[in-house]
Short mmCIF file of C-alpha atoms in Angstrom, two decimals:
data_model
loop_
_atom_site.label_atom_id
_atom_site.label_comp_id
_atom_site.label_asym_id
_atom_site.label_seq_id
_atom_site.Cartn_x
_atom_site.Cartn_y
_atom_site.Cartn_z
CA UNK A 1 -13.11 -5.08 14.15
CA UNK A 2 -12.41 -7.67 16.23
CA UNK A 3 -8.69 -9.53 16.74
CA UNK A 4 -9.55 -12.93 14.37
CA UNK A 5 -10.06 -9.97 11.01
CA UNK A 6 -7.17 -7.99 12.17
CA UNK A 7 -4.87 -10.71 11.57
CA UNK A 8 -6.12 -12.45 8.69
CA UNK A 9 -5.78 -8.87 7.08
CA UNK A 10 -2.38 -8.62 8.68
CA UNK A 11 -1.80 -11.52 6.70
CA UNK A 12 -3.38 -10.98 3.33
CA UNK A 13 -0.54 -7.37 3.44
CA UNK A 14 1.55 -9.31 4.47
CA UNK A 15 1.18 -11.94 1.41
CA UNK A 16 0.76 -9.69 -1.05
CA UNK A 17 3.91 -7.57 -0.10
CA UNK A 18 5.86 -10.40 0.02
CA UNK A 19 4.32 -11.68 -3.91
CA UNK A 20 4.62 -8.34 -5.21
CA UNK A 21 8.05 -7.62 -4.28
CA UNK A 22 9.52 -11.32 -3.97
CA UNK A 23 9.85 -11.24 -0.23
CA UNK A 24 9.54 -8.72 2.46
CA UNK A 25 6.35 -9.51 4.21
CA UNK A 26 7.76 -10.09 7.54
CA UNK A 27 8.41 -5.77 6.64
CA UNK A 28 4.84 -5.89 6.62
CA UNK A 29 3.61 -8.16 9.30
CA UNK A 30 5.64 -7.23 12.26
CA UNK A 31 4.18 -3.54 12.91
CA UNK A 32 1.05 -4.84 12.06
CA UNK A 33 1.28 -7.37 14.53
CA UNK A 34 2.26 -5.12 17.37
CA UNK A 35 0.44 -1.97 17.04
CA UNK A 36 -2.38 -3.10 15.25
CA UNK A 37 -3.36 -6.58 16.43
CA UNK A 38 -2.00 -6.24 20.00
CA UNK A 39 0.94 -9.26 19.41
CA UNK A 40 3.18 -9.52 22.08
CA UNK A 41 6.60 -8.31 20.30
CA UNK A 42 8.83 -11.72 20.80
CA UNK A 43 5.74 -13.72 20.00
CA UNK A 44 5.18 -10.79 16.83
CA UNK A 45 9.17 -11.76 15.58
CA UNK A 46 8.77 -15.35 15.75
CA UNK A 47 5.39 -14.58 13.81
CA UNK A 48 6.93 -13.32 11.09
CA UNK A 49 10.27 -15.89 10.53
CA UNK A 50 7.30 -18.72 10.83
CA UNK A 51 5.29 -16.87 7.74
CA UNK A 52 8.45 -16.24 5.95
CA UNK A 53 8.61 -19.84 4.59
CA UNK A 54 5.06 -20.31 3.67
CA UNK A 55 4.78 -16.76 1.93
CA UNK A 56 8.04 -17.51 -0.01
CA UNK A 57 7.70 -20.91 -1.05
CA UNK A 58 4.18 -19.66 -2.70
CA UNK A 59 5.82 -16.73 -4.19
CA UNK A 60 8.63 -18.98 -5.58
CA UNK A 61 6.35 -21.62 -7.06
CA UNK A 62 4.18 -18.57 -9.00
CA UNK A 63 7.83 -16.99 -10.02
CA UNK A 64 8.59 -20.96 -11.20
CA UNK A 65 5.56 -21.49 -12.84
CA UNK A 66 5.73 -18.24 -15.07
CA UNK A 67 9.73 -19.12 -15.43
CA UNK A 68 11.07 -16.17 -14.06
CA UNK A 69 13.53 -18.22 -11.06
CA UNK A 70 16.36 -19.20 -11.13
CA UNK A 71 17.32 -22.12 -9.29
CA UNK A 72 21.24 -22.27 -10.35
CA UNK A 73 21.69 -18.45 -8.96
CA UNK A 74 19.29 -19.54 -6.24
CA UNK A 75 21.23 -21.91 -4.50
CA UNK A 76 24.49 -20.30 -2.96
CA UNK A 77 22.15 -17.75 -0.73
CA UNK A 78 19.62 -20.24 -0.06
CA UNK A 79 22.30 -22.20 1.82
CA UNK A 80 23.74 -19.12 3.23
CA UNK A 81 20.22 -18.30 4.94
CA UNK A 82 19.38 -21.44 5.82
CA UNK A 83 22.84 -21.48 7.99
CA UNK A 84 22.40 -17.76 8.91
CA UNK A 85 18.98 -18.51 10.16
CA UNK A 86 19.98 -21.56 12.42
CA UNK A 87 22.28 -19.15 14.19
CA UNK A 88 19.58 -16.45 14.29
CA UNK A 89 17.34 -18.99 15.54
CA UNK A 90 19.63 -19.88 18.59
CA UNK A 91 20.51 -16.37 19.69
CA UNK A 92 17.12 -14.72 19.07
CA UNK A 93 15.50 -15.72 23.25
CA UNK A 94 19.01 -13.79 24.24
CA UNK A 95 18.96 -10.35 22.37
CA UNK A 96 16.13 -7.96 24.26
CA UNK A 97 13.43 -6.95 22.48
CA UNK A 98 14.37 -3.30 22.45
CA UNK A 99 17.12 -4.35 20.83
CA UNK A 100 15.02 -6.83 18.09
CA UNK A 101 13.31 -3.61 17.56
CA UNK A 102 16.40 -1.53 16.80
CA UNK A 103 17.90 -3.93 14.29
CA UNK A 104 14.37 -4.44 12.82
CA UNK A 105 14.46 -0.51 12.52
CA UNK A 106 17.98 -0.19 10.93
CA UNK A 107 17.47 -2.99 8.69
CA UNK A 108 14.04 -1.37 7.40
CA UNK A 109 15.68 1.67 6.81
CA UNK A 110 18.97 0.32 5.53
CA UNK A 111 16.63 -1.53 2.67
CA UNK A 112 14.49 1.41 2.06
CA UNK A 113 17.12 4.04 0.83
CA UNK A 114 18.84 0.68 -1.12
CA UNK A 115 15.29 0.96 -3.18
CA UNK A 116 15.17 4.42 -3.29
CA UNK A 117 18.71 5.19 -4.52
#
């Protein structure tokens, strides 16, 4: 399968993680960018905060559209990310990638027992 497939199907996993559960497809995309489509993993990162928008602005407008969001309750943590990813944004060139990886890794697991327990 060549490179151009592998990442539109990276994406379409990626998409439909992210409508299914609300968010969550960068959880998808990133090791399917690096081990599967060959993305360098800085380049793989940056990826997935660029798709992050675009994935939830479509998942918000279907959650809008079948009123099931909340904009009022929305707000408060909208701001807060917006500000937390400014400063995510700035430091992200100086933290190493093993490190990107390890935080990745934590923060994966950290949300996966939330869900289970």
């Amino acid at each position: 399968m060549n490179r151009t497939w592998k990442l539109r199907l990276t994406g379409l996993a990626g998409g439909a993680v992210n409508g299914l559960f609300g968010g969550g497809g960068g959880m998808v995309l990133l090791p399917l960018l690096t081990r599967w489509c060959g993305v360098e993993p800085r380049r793989a990162f940056a990826g997935c905060v660029a798709v992050v928008l675009p994935l939830c602005a479509l998942s918000a407008a279907v959650y809008g559209w079948r009123g099931a969001l909340d904009w009022a309750a929305a707000w408060p943590y909208l701001a807060g990310g917006f500000i937390g990813g400014l400063i995510g944004g700035r430091v992200f060139e100086a933290v190493p990638v093993t490190w990107l990886r390890r935080l990745f890794a934590v923060f994966a697991l950290y949300g996966g027992v939330r869900y289970l327990l």
